CSV table of C-alpha atoms in Angstrom, one decimal:
chain,number,residue,atom,x,y,z
A,544,MET,CA,37.3,-24.7,-25.6
A,545,THR,CA,36.0,-21.6,-23.8
A,546,ALA,CA,32.2,-21.9,-24.2
A,547,THR,CA,30.2,-20.9,-21.2
A,548,ARG,CA,26.6,-20.8,-22.4
A,549,THR,CA,24.1,-23.1,-20.8
A,550,GLY,CA,24.1,-26.5,-22.5
A,551,GLU,CA,27.7,-26.4,-23.7
A,552,PRO,CA,30.6,-28.3,-22.1
A,553,SER,CA,32.0,-26.9,-18.9
A,554,VAL,CA,34.9,-24.5,-19.2
A,555,PRO,CA,38.3,-26.0,-18.5
A,556,ALA,CA,39.6,-24.8,-15.1
A,557,GLY,CA,42.7,-23.3,-16.6
A,558,GLN,CA,40.7,-20.9,-18.8
A,559,ASP,CA,37.7,-20.1,-16.5
A,560,ALA,CA,38.5,-16.7,-14.8
A,561,HIS,CA,35.7,-17.2,-12.4
A,562,ARG,CA,36.4,-20.7,-11.2
A,563,TRP,CA,37.6,-19.6,-7.7
A,564,TRP,CA,34.5,-17.6,-7.2
A,565,ALA,CA,32.6,-20.7,-8.2
A,566,LEU,CA,34.4,-22.6,-5.5
A,567,VAL,CA,33.2,-20.0,-3.0
A,568,VAL,CA,29.6,-20.7,-4.0
A,569,ILE,CA,30.0,-24.5,-3.9
A,570,ALA,CA,31.8,-24.4,-0.6
A,571,LEU,CA,29.1,-22.1,0.9
A,572,ALA,CA,26.4,-24.6,0.0
A,573,GLN,CA,28.4,-27.5,1.3
A,574,LEU,CA,29.1,-25.7,4.6
A,575,MET,CA,25.4,-25.1,5.1
A,576,VAL,CA,24.6,-28.7,4.5
A,577,VAL,CA,27.3,-30.1,6.8
A,578,LEU,CA,26.9,-27.7,9.7
A,579,ASP,CA,23.1,-28.2,9.7
A,580,ALA,CA,23.7,-31.7,11.0
A,581,THR,CA,25.0,-30.3,14.3
A,582,ILE,CA,24.0,-26.7,14.6
A,583,VAL,CA,20.7,-27.6,16.4
A,584,ASN,CA,22.5,-29.8,19.0
A,585,ILE,CA,23.2,-27.0,21.5
A,586,ALA,CA,19.8,-25.5,20.8
A,587,LEU,CA,17.9,-28.7,21.4
A,588,PRO,CA,17.1,-28.2,25.1
A,589,SER,CA,15.5,-24.8,24.3
A,590,ALA,CA,13.5,-26.2,21.4
A,591,GLN,CA,12.4,-29.2,23.5
A,592,SER,CA,11.1,-26.8,26.2
A,593,ASP,CA,9.4,-24.5,23.7
A,594,LEU,CA,7.6,-27.2,21.7
A,595,HIS,CA,7.0,-29.5,24.7
A,596,MET,CA,8.8,-32.5,23.3
A,597,SER,CA,9.2,-35.6,25.4
A,598,ASP,CA,12.7,-37.0,26.2
A,599,ALA,CA,12.0,-40.0,24.0
A,600,ASN,CA,11.0,-37.9,20.9
A,601,ARG,CA,13.6,-35.1,21.1
A,602,GLN,CA,16.1,-37.3,19.2
A,603,TRP,CA,14.1,-36.9,16.0
A,604,VAL,CA,15.3,-33.3,15.7
A,605,ILE,CA,18.7,-34.8,14.8
A,606,THR,CA,17.8,-38.2,13.3
A,607,ALA,CA,15.1,-36.9,11.0
A,608,TYR,CA,17.7,-34.9,9.2
A,609,THR,CA,20.5,-37.6,9.2
A,610,LEU,CA,18.1,-40.4,8.1
A,611,ALA,CA,16.7,-38.4,5.2
A,612,PHE,CA,20.1,-37.1,4.2
A,613,GLY,CA,22.0,-40.5,4.4
A,614,GLY,CA,19.1,-42.5,3.0
A,615,LEU,CA,18.4,-40.4,-0.1
A,616,LEU,CA,21.9,-39.3,-1.1
A,617,LEU,CA,22.4,-42.0,-3.8
A,618,LEU,CA,19.1,-41.1,-5.4
A,619,GLY,CA,20.1,-37.4,-5.3
A,620,GLY,CA,23.3,-38.2,-7.1
A,621,ARG,CA,21.5,-40.0,-9.9
A,622,ILE,CA,19.0,-37.2,-10.2
A,623,ALA,CA,21.9,-34.8,-10.6
A,624,ASP,CA,23.3,-37.0,-13.5
A,625,LEU,CA,19.8,-37.1,-15.1
A,626,VAL,CA,18.8,-33.4,-15.1
A,627,GLY,CA,22.2,-31.7,-14.7
A,628,ARG,CA,24.2,-30.7,-11.6
A,629,LYS,CA,23.7,-27.0,-11.8
A,630,ARG,CA,20.0,-27.3,-12.0
A,631,THR,CA,19.8,-29.8,-9.0
A,632,PHE,CA,22.2,-27.6,-7.1
A,633,ILE,CA,19.9,-24.6,-7.4
A,634,ILE,CA,16.7,-26.6,-6.7
A,635,GLY,CA,18.4,-28.1,-3.6
A,636,LEU,CA,19.4,-24.6,-2.3
A,637,ILE,CA,15.9,-23.3,-2.7
A,638,GLY,CA,14.2,-26.3,-1.1
A,639,PHE,CA,16.7,-26.3,1.8
A,640,ALA,CA,15.9,-22.6,2.5
A,641,GLY,CA,12.2,-23.3,2.4
A,642,ALA,CA,12.5,-26.3,4.8
A,643,SER,CA,14.6,-24.2,7.1
A,644,ALA,CA,11.9,-21.5,7.2
A,645,ILE,CA,9.2,-24.1,8.0
A,646,GLY,CA,11.4,-25.5,10.8
A,647,GLY,CA,12.2,-22.1,12.3
A,648,ALA,CA,8.5,-21.2,12.4
A,649,ALA,CA,7.5,-24.6,13.8
A,650,THR,CA,4.7,-24.5,16.4
A,651,THR,CA,4.6,-28.2,17.2
A,652,SER,CA,7.3,-30.9,17.5
A,653,ALA,CA,5.8,-32.8,14.5
A,654,MET,CA,6.2,-29.7,12.4
A,655,LEU,CA,9.8,-29.4,13.3
A,656,PHE,CA,10.5,-33.1,12.7
A,657,GLY,CA,8.9,-32.9,9.3
A,658,ALA,CA,10.9,-29.8,8.4
A,659,ARG,CA,14.2,-31.4,9.5
A,660,ALA,CA,13.4,-34.5,7.3
A,661,LEU,CA,12.6,-32.1,4.4
A,662,GLN,CA,16.0,-30.4,5.0
A,663,GLY,CA,17.7,-33.7,4.8
A,664,ALA,CA,15.9,-34.7,1.5
A,665,PHE,CA,17.0,-31.4,-0.2
A,666,ALA,CA,20.5,-31.8,1.3
A,667,ALA,CA,20.6,-35.2,-0.4
A,668,LEU,CA,20.0,-33.4,-3.7
A,669,LEU,CA,22.4,-30.5,-3.0
A,670,ALA,CA,25.5,-32.2,-1.6
A,671,PRO,CA,26.3,-34.6,-4.6
A,672,SER,CA,25.7,-31.8,-7.0
A,673,ALA,CA,28.1,-29.6,-5.2
A,674,LEU,CA,30.9,-32.1,-5.1
A,675,SER,CA,30.2,-33.0,-8.8
A,676,LEU,CA,30.5,-29.4,-9.9
A,677,LEU,CA,33.7,-29.1,-8.0
A,678,THR,CA,35.1,-32.1,-9.8
A,679,THR,CA,34.2,-30.8,-13.2
A,680,THR,CA,35.3,-27.2,-12.5
A,681,PHE,CA,38.9,-28.0,-11.4
A,682,THR,CA,40.8,-30.5,-13.7
A,683,ASP,CA,44.4,-29.2,-13.3
A,684,PRO,CA,46.0,-31.5,-10.6
A,685,LYS,CA,47.6,-28.6,-8.6
A,686,GLU,CA,44.4,-26.4,-8.7
A,687,ARG,CA,42.3,-29.5,-8.0
A,688,ALA,CA,44.4,-30.2,-4.9
A,689,LYS,CA,43.9,-26.7,-3.6
A,690,ALA,CA,40.2,-26.7,-4.3
A,691,PHE,CA,39.7,-30.1,-2.6
A,692,GLY,CA,41.7,-28.9,0.3
A,693,ILE,CA,39.3,-26.0,0.9
A,694,TYR,CA,36.3,-28.3,0.3
A,695,GLY,CA,37.7,-31.0,2.6
A,696,ALA,CA,38.3,-28.4,5.3
A,697,LEU,CA,34.7,-27.3,5.2
A,698,ALA,CA,33.4,-30.9,5.1
A,699,GLY,CA,35.5,-31.8,8.1
A,700,SER,CA,35.1,-28.6,10.2
A,701,GLY,CA,31.4,-27.9,9.3
A,702,SER,CA,30.1,-29.9,12.2
A,703,ALA,CA,32.4,-28.1,14.7
A,704,ILE,CA,31.4,-24.7,13.1
A,705,GLY,CA,27.8,-25.8,13.6
A,706,PHE,CA,28.4,-26.2,17.4
A,707,ILE,CA,29.9,-22.7,17.6
A,708,ALA,CA,27.1,-21.1,15.5
A,709,GLY,CA,24.5,-23.0,17.5
A,710,GLY,CA,25.8,-21.7,20.8
A,711,LEU,CA,26.0,-18.1,19.7
A,712,LEU,CA,22.5,-18.1,18.1
A,713,THR,CA,20.9,-19.9,21.0
A,714,GLU,CA,22.4,-17.7,23.7
A,715,TYR,CA,22.0,-14.3,22.0
A,716,LEU,CA,18.9,-14.8,19.9
A,717,ASN,CA,16.9,-18.1,20.2
A,718,TRP,CA,16.9,-21.6,18.9
A,719,ARG,CA,14.8,-20.8,15.8
A,720,TRP,CA,17.7,-18.8,14.3
A,721,CYS,CA,19.7,-22.0,14.1
A,722,LEU,CA,17.3,-22.8,11.2
A,723,TYR,CA,16.6,-19.3,9.9
A,724,VAL,CA,20.3,-18.7,9.4
A,725,ASN,CA,20.2,-21.0,6.4
A,726,ILE,CA,17.9,-18.7,4.4
A,727,PRO,CA,20.3,-15.8,3.7
A,728,ILE,CA,23.2,-18.3,3.0
A,729,ALA,CA,21.0,-20.1,0.4
A,730,ILE,CA,19.9,-16.9,-1.2
A,731,ILE,CA,23.5,-15.8,-1.7
A,732,ALA,CA,24.5,-19.2,-3.1
A,733,VAL,CA,21.5,-19.3,-5.5
A,734,PHE,CA,22.5,-15.9,-7.1
A,735,GLY,CA,26.1,-17.0,-7.2
A,736,ALA,CA,25.2,-20.3,-8.9
A,737,TYR,CA,23.2,-18.7,-11.6
A,738,SER,CA,26.0,-16.4,-12.6
A,739,LEU,CA,29.2,-18.4,-11.9
A,740,LEU,CA,28.5,-22.1,-12.3
A,741,HIS,CA,28.7,-23.9,-15.6
A,742,ASP,CA,27.8,-27.5,-16.4
A,743,ARG,CA,26.9,-29.9,-19.1
A,744,PRO,CA,23.2,-30.6,-19.6
A,745,GLY,CA,21.8,-33.7,-18.0
A,746,HIS,CA,22.5,-37.1,-19.5
A,747,LYS,CA,19.2,-38.1,-21.2
A,748,ASN,CA,20.3,-41.8,-21.3
A,749,VAL,CA,20.3,-41.9,-17.5
A,750,ARG,CA,17.2,-43.4,-16.1
A,751,LEU,CA,16.1,-43.4,-12.4
A,752,ASP,CA,16.3,-46.9,-10.9
A,753,VAL,CA,13.1,-46.9,-8.8
A,754,PRO,CA,13.5,-50.4,-7.3
A,755,GLY,CA,17.1,-49.7,-6.5
A,756,ALA,CA,16.1,-46.4,-4.8
A,757,ILE,CA,13.6,-48.2,-2.7
A,758,LEU,CA,16.0,-51.0,-1.7
A,759,GLY,CA,19.1,-48.9,-1.2
A,760,CYS,CA,17.6,-45.9,0.5
A,761,GLY,CA,15.2,-48.1,2.5
A,762,GLY,CA,18.0,-50.3,3.7
A,763,LEU,CA,20.1,-47.4,4.8
A,764,VAL,CA,17.2,-45.8,6.6
A,765,ALA,CA,16.3,-49.0,8.4
A,766,ILE,CA,19.9,-49.6,9.6
A,767,VAL,CA,20.5,-46.0,10.7
A,768,TYR,CA,17.1,-46.0,12.4
A,769,GLY,CA,17.9,-49.3,14.1
A,770,PHE,CA,21.2,-47.9,15.4
A,771,SER,CA,19.6,-44.7,16.6
A,772,GLU,CA,16.9,-46.7,18.5
A,773,ALA,CA,19.4,-49.0,20.1
A,774,GLY,CA,20.6,-46.1,22.2
A,775,SER,CA,17.3,-46.0,24.2
A,776,ARG,CA,15.9,-49.6,23.6
A,777,GLY,CA,19.0,-51.7,23.8
A,778,TRP,CA,20.6,-54.0,21.2
A,779,THR,CA,18.4,-57.0,22.1
A,780,ASP,CA,15.1,-55.1,21.6
A,781,SER,CA,12.9,-56.8,19.0
A,782,LEU,CA,12.3,-53.5,17.0
A,783,VAL,CA,16.0,-52.8,16.8
A,784,LEU,CA,16.8,-56.4,15.7
A,785,ALA,CA,14.0,-56.3,13.2
A,786,LEU,CA,15.2,-53.0,11.7
A,787,LEU,CA,18.8,-54.1,11.4
A,788,ALA,CA,17.7,-57.4,9.8
A,789,LEU,CA,15.4,-55.7,7.4
A,790,GLY,CA,18.1,-53.1,6.5
A,791,LEU,CA,20.7,-55.8,5.8
A,792,ALA,CA,18.2,-57.8,3.8
A,793,MET,CA,17.3,-54.8,1.7
A,794,LEU,CA,20.9,-53.9,1.1
A,795,VAL,CA,21.7,-57.5,0.0
A,796,ALA,CA,18.7,-57.3,-2.4
A,797,PHE,CA,20.0,-53.9,-3.5
A,798,VAL,CA,23.4,-55.3,-4.5
A,799,TRP,CA,21.6,-58.2,-6.3
A,800,TRP,CA,19.4,-55.9,-8.2
A,801,GLN,CA,22.2,-53.5,-9.2
A,802,ASN,CA,23.8,-56.4,-11.1
A,803,ARG,CA,20.6,-56.8,-13.1
A,804,ALA,CA,19.1,-53.3,-13.4
A,805,PRO,CA,19.2,-51.8,-16.9
A,806,SER,CA,20.1,-48.4,-15.3
A,807,PRO,CA,21.5,-49.1,-11.8
A,808,LEU,CA,21.2,-46.5,-9.1
A,809,LEU,CA,24.8,-47.3,-8.1
A,810,PRO,CA,26.9,-48.9,-10.8
A,811,LEU,CA,28.9,-51.5,-8.9
A,812,HIS,CA,32.1,-50.7,-10.7
A,813,ILE,CA,32.2,-47.5,-8.6
A,814,VAL,CA,32.3,-49.3,-5.3
A,815,THR,CA,34.3,-52.4,-6.5
A,816,ASP,CA,37.2,-50.2,-7.6
A,817,ARG,CA,39.9,-50.7,-4.9
A,818,ASN,CA,40.8,-47.1,-4.3
A,819,ARG,CA,37.3,-45.8,-4.1
A,820,ALA,CA,36.1,-48.6,-1.9
A,821,GLY,CA,39.0,-47.9,0.4
A,822,CYS,CA,38.1,-44.2,0.5
A,823,PHE,CA,34.4,-44.9,1.2
A,824,LEU,CA,35.3,-47.2,4.1
A,825,THR,CA,37.9,-44.9,5.5
A,826,MET,CA,35.5,-42.0,5.4
A,827,GLY,CA,32.7,-43.9,7.1
A,828,LEU,CA,34.9,-45.3,9.9
A,829,ALA,CA,36.6,-41.9,10.5
A,830,VAL,CA,33.3,-40.1,10.9
A,831,ILE,CA,32.0,-42.7,13.3
A,832,GLY,CA,34.7,-41.7,15.7
A,833,LEU,CA,34.4,-38.0,15.0
A,834,PHE,CA,30.7,-37.7,15.5
A,835,GLY,CA,31.0,-39.7,18.7
A,836,VAL,CA,33.5,-37.2,20.1
A,837,PHE,CA,31.2,-34.3,19.1
A,838,LEU,CA,28.4,-35.9,21.1
A,839,PHE,CA,30.4,-36.7,24.2
A,840,MET,CA,32.4,-33.5,24.3
A,841,THR,CA,29.2,-31.4,24.0
A,842,TYR,CA,27.6,-33.1,27.0
A,843,TYR,CA,30.8,-33.3,29.0
A,844,LEU,CA,31.5,-29.6,28.6
A,845,GLN,CA,27.9,-28.5,29.4
A,846,VAL,CA,26.7,-31.1,31.9
A,847,ILE,CA,29.9,-32.1,33.7
A,848,LEU,CA,32.0,-28.9,33.5
A,849,GLY,CA,29.0,-26.5,33.4
A,850,TYR,CA,30.0,-24.5,30.3
A,851,SER,CA,27.5,-22.2,28.7
A,852,PRO,CA,26.3,-22.8,25.0
A,853,VAL,CA,28.7,-20.2,23.7
A,854,LYS,CA,31.6,-21.4,25.7
A,855,THR,CA,30.9,-24.9,24.6
A,856,GLY,CA,30.8,-23.9,21.0
A,857,LEU,CA,34.1,-21.9,21.3
A,858,ALA,CA,35.8,-24.9,23.0
A,859,PHE,CA,35.5,-26.7,19.6
A,860,LEU,CA,37.3,-23.8,17.8
A,861,PRO,CA,40.8,-25.3,18.0
A,862,LEU,CA,39.5,-28.5,16.5
A,863,THR,CA,38.0,-26.5,13.6
A,864,VAL,CA,41.2,-24.5,13.0
A,865,ALA,CA,43.3,-27.7,13.1
A,866,ILE,CA,41.1,-29.4,10.5
A,867,ILE,CA,41.4,-26.4,8.2
A,868,ILE,CA,45.2,-26.3,8.6
A,869,GLY,CA,45.6,-30.1,8.1
A,870,SER,CA,43.5,-30.0,5.0
A,871,THR,CA,44.7,-26.8,3.3
A,872,GLN,CA,48.3,-26.5,4.5
A,873,ILE,CA,49.3,-30.1,4.8
A,874,SER,CA,47.3,-32.4,2.6
A,875,ALA,CA,46.6,-29.9,-0.3
A,876,ARG,CA,50.4,-29.1,-0.5
A,877,LEU,CA,51.6,-32.7,-0.3
A,878,LEU,CA,49.0,-34.6,-2.3
A,879,PRO,CA,50.4,-33.6,-5.8
A,880,HIS,CA,53.7,-35.2,-4.7
A,881,VAL,CA,52.8,-38.2,-2.5
A,882,ALA,CA,50.4,-41.1,-2.7
A,883,PRO,CA,47.0,-40.4,-1.0
A,884,ARG,CA,47.5,-43.2,1.6
A,885,ARG,CA,50.7,-41.5,2.8
A,886,LEU,CA,48.5,-38.8,4.1
A,887,MET,CA,45.4,-40.8,5.1
A,888,VAL,CA,47.2,-43.4,7.3
A,889,PRO,CA,49.2,-40.8,9.4
A,890,GLY,CA,46.1,-38.7,9.6
A,891,MET,CA,44.1,-41.6,11.2
A,892,ILE,CA,46.9,-42.4,13.6
A,893,LEU,CA,47.1,-38.7,14.7
A,894,ALA,CA,43.3,-38.6,15.1
A,895,ALA,CA,43.4,-41.8,17.2
A,896,GLY,CA,46.2,-40.3,19.3
A,897,GLY,CA,44.1,-37.2,19.9
A,898,MET,CA,41.2,-39.3,21.2
A,899,LEU,CA,43.5,-41.1,23.6
A,900,PHE,CA,43.6,-37.9,25.6
A,901,PHE,CA,39.8,-38.1,26.0
A,902,THR,CA,40.0,-41.6,27.4
A,903,GLN,CA,41.6,-40.1,30.5
A,904,LEU,CA,38.8,-37.6,31.3
A,905,THR,CA,37.5,-37.2,34.9
A,906,VAL,CA,34.7,-35.1,36.4
A,907,ASP,CA,37.2,-32.2,36.9
A,908,SER,CA,39.6,-32.4,33.9
A,909,ASP,CA,41.4,-29.3,32.8
A,910,TYR,CA,40.5,-28.0,29.3
A,911,ALA,CA,44.0,-26.5,28.5
A,912,GLY,CA,45.9,-29.5,29.8
A,913,GLU,CA,43.8,-32.5,28.8
A,914,LEU,CA,41.1,-31.5,26.3
A,915,LEU,CA,43.0,-29.0,24.0
A,916,PRO,CA,45.9,-31.3,23.0
A,917,GLY,CA,43.4,-34.0,22.1
A,918,LEU,CA,41.3,-31.6,20.0
A,919,LEU,CA,44.3,-30.3,18.1
A,920,LEU,CA,45.7,-33.8,17.3
A,921,LEU,CA,42.2,-35.0,16.2
A,922,GLY,CA,41.7,-31.9,14.0
A,923,PHE,CA,45.1,-32.2,12.3
A,924,GLY,CA,44.5,-35.9,11.6
A,925,MET,CA,41.0,-35.5,10.2
A,926,GLY,CA,42.1,-32.6,8.0
A,927,MET,CA,45.0,-34.7,6.6
A,928,THR,CA,42.5,-37.5,5.9
A,929,PHE,CA,39.4,-35.7,4.5
A,930,MET,CA,41.1,-34.0,1.6
A,931,PRO,CA,42.8,-37.0,-0.1
A,932,VAL,CA,39.6,-39.1,0.5
A,933,PHE,CA,37.4,-36.6,-1.4
A,934,ALA,CA,40.0,-36.1,-4.2
A,935,THR,CA,40.8,-39.8,-4.7
A,936,ALA,CA,37.2,-41.1,-4.5
A,937,THR,CA,35.9,-38.7,-7.2
A,938,ALA,CA,38.9,-38.7,-9.6
A,939,GLY,CA,38.8,-40.5,-13.0
A,940,VAL,CA,35.0,-41.0,-13.0
A,941,ALA,CA,33.1,-41.0,-16.2
A,942,PRO,CA,31.0,-37.8,-16.5
A,943,GLN,CA,27.7,-39.7,-16.4
A,944,ASP,CA,28.7,-41.3,-13.0
A,945,SER,CA,30.2,-38.2,-11.3
A,946,GLY,CA,27.0,-37.4,-9.5
A,947,VAL,CA,26.4,-40.8,-8.0
A,948,THR,CA,30.1,-41.2,-7.1
A,949,SER,CA,29.9,-37.9,-5.2
A,950,ALA,CA,26.8,-39.0,-3.5
A,951,THR,CA,28.5,-42.2,-2.4
A,952,VAL,CA,31.3,-40.2,-0.7
A,953,ASN,CA,28.7,-38.1,1.1
A,954,THR,CA,26.6,-41.2,2.0
A,955,SER,CA,29.6,-42.8,3.7
A,956,GLN,CA,30.2,-39.6,5.7
A,957,GLN,CA,26.5,-39.1,6.7
A,958,VAL,CA,25.7,-42.7,7.5
A,959,GLY,CA,29.0,-43.0,9.4
A,960,GLY,CA,28.0,-40.1,11.5
A,961,SER,CA,24.6,-41.5,12.2
A,962,ILE,CA,25.9,-44.9,13.1
A,963,GLY,CA,28.7,-43.4,15.2
A,964,THR,CA,26.3,-41.3,17.2
A,965,ALA,CA,23.9,-44.2,17.9
A,966,LEU,CA,26.6,-46.9,18.4
A,967,LEU,CA,28.9,-45.0,20.7
A,968,ASN,CA,26.0,-43.5,22.6
A,969,THR,CA,24.6,-46.9,23.3
A,970,ILE,CA,28.0,-48.1,24.6
A,971,ALA,CA,28.4,-45.0,26.8
A,972,THR,CA,24.9,-45.2,28.3
A,973,THR,CA,25.0,-48.9,29.1
A,974,THR,CA,28.5,-48.6,30.6
A,975,SER,CA,27.4,-45.7,32.7
A,976,ALA,CA,24.3,-47.5,34.0
A,977,THR,CA,26.5,-50.5,35.0
A,978,TYR,CA,29.0,-48.3,36.8
A,979,ILE,CA,26.4,-46.4,38.7
A,980,ALA,CA,24.6,-49.6,39.8
A,981,ALA,CA,27.9,-51.1,41.0
A,982,HIS,CA,29.2,-48.0,42.9
A,983,LEU,CA,26.1,-46.3,44.3
A,984,ARG,CA,26.1,-47.5,48.0
A,985,ASN,CA,25.8,-44.2,49.9
A,986,PRO,CA,22.8,-42.0,48.9
A,987,ALA,CA,24.7,-38.9,50.0
A,988,GLN,CA,27.3,-39.5,47.2
A,989,LYS,CA,24.7,-40.1,44.5
A,990,ASP,CA,25.4,-36.9,42.6
A,991,LEU,CA,29.2,-37.6,42.5
A,992,ILE,CA,28.7,-41.2,41.5
A,993,VAL,CA,26.3,-40.4,38.7
A,994,ARG,CA,28.7,-37.8,37.3
A,995,GLN,CA,31.6,-40.3,37.6
A,996,GLY,CA,29.5,-42.9,35.9
A,997,ILE,CA,28.6,-40.6,33.0
A,998,VAL,CA,32.2,-39.8,32.4
A,999,HIS,CA,33.3,-43.4,32.7
A,1000,GLY,CA,30.7,-44.3,30.0
A,1001,TYR,CA,32.2,-41.6,27.7
A,1002,THR,CA,35.8,-42.8,28.1
A,1003,VAL,CA,34.8,-46.5,27.4
A,1004,ALA,CA,33.0,-45.4,24.3
A,1005,ILE,CA,35.9,-43.3,23.2
A,1006,TRP,CA,38.2,-46.3,23.5
A,1007,TRP,CA,36.0,-48.0,20.9
A,1008,ALA,CA,36.3,-44.8,18.8
A,1009,VAL,CA,40.1,-45.1,19.0
A,1010,GLY,CA,39.9,-48.6,17.7
A,1011,ILE,CA,37.6,-47.6,14.9
A,1012,MET,CA,40.0,-44.8,13.8
A,1013,LEU,CA,42.9,-47.2,13.7
A,1014,ALA,CA,40.9,-49.6,11.6
A,1015,ALA,CA,40.2,-46.7,9.2
A,1016,GLY,CA,44.0,-46.1,8.9
A,1017,LEU,CA,44.6,-49.9,8.3
A,1018,ILE,CA,42.0,-49.9,5.5
A,1019,ALA,CA,43.5,-46.8,3.9
A,1020,GLY,CA,46.9,-48.4,4.0
A,1021,LEU,CA,45.9,-51.7,2.5
A,1022,MET,CA,43.3,-50.6,0.0
A,1023,VAL,CA,44.2,-47.1,-1.3
A,1024,THR,CA,47.1,-47.8,-3.6
A,1025,ALA,CA,46.7,-44.8,-6.0
A,1026,ARG,CA,49.8,-42.9,-7.0
A,1027,ALA,CA,50.5,-39.2,-6.5
A,1028,PRO,CA,48.6,-37.0,-8.9
A,1029,LYS,CA,51.8,-35.5,-10.4
A,1030,HIS,CA,52.5,-38.9,-12.1
A,1031,LEU,CA,49.2,-38.9,-13.9
A,1032,ALA,CA,47.5,-37.2,-16.8
A,1033,PRO,CA,45.5,-34.1,-15.9
A,1034,ASP,CA,42.2,-35.7,-16.7
A,1035,THR,CA,42.9,-38.7,-14.4
A,1036,ALA,CA,44.2,-37.1,-11.3
A,1037,VAL,CA,44.0,-40.4,-9.5
A,1038,PRO,CA,43.7,-43.8,-11.2
A,1039,GLU,CA,40.8,-46.1,-10.8
A,1040,SER,CA,43.1,-49.0,-10.0
A,1041,ALA,CA,46.5,-49.6,-8.4
A,1042,ALA,CA,49.4,-48.7,-10.6
């Protein structure tokens, strides 16, 4: 079968001469979506000053994006199944570019917040389409492993790349270019998608589950919003407790409804499959720790050690390189021959070991001797984990469910990042406040005590992140029982249940 016209079945990977160029287009779009979650972090102080944001409101530059992205991903995946992945991929690219243009031209904080939420909504449409197209383009186990290695490297390193790009754009241009930079990337990807991507038409029998969308997306938004607010309000605040209770109630109702809906938003057989459930949990927990490290290292390097935005961004470069090597040169080469958990479990142990270095930070730690080893170990471990998680979670899925399955993988990553940032930041800030109150006796030492208190808060929170990473490794070891892809048929690279 070699048909490539619109509306015909997708071309088998072994016969499509343009499949690797198609991977470039898909990877470019995925990189844009992932790095946009962090690219504005380093630019945030400049944007806050320019648009006169309050300290309380500036968080919405970050959370407006993550809330919309994480909360709407499942709906985006089902829309991709309904109207076709290529079509939603292109719509997502165009919408993301438009939202980026609005954000870059923002004249008020509300305009920027709205643009960031719009970016997240289109990213929720774009991301599951990208992963779905990758799944249907590469069906040969060996080529699939290589393709997912590249994709996993971008998914894992995109956040770090965002810090580097944010530092360069902020220091040498201005913060608005952290948003404008998406426009040329999206334009290139749109032209590439039109000429290189092939896909089946949408499944007309798929129907949008509106009640499920409201319950599922609303529940995720409420929980992520509650965690983000806990950082400033505290865990016992009535609003935080109400949001978390509402979110949990909506998610329970979502599960109840999915068992009864004629066309469920998330078919429960996708998440009740042992291997996929293990992958979703492993991804979510791993990213909780990773995003916490991004947050603390950014502030530690700039506030404590006095690094410039560019130097801060470049300090993350070894982490990015290590993630790429771990994904493409270790996991991609070994996955065809070993069971996925034999990569995921050591990966999480390596990542936790890397973070142990950060638990020893002081106000004058040395980058080369104390930070660099931790960044390298963390990167290798995350790279070894991301690739088999993506490949295992999306293998062996029925075509009509590929979009929503891809969306669930991305949801676990995005929601994990949002929760990690809020949860670990709350632990760090409360610990810091307690330390400063207990040690500040001489006003002449206030600056030193405050700095020591901030670093102490970081290290305590990172200890929690170490535990979360180890829990992710334990879950991977117990739940992900799939065999190596070489033992399976080409169209079922990883089985849906333990062999």
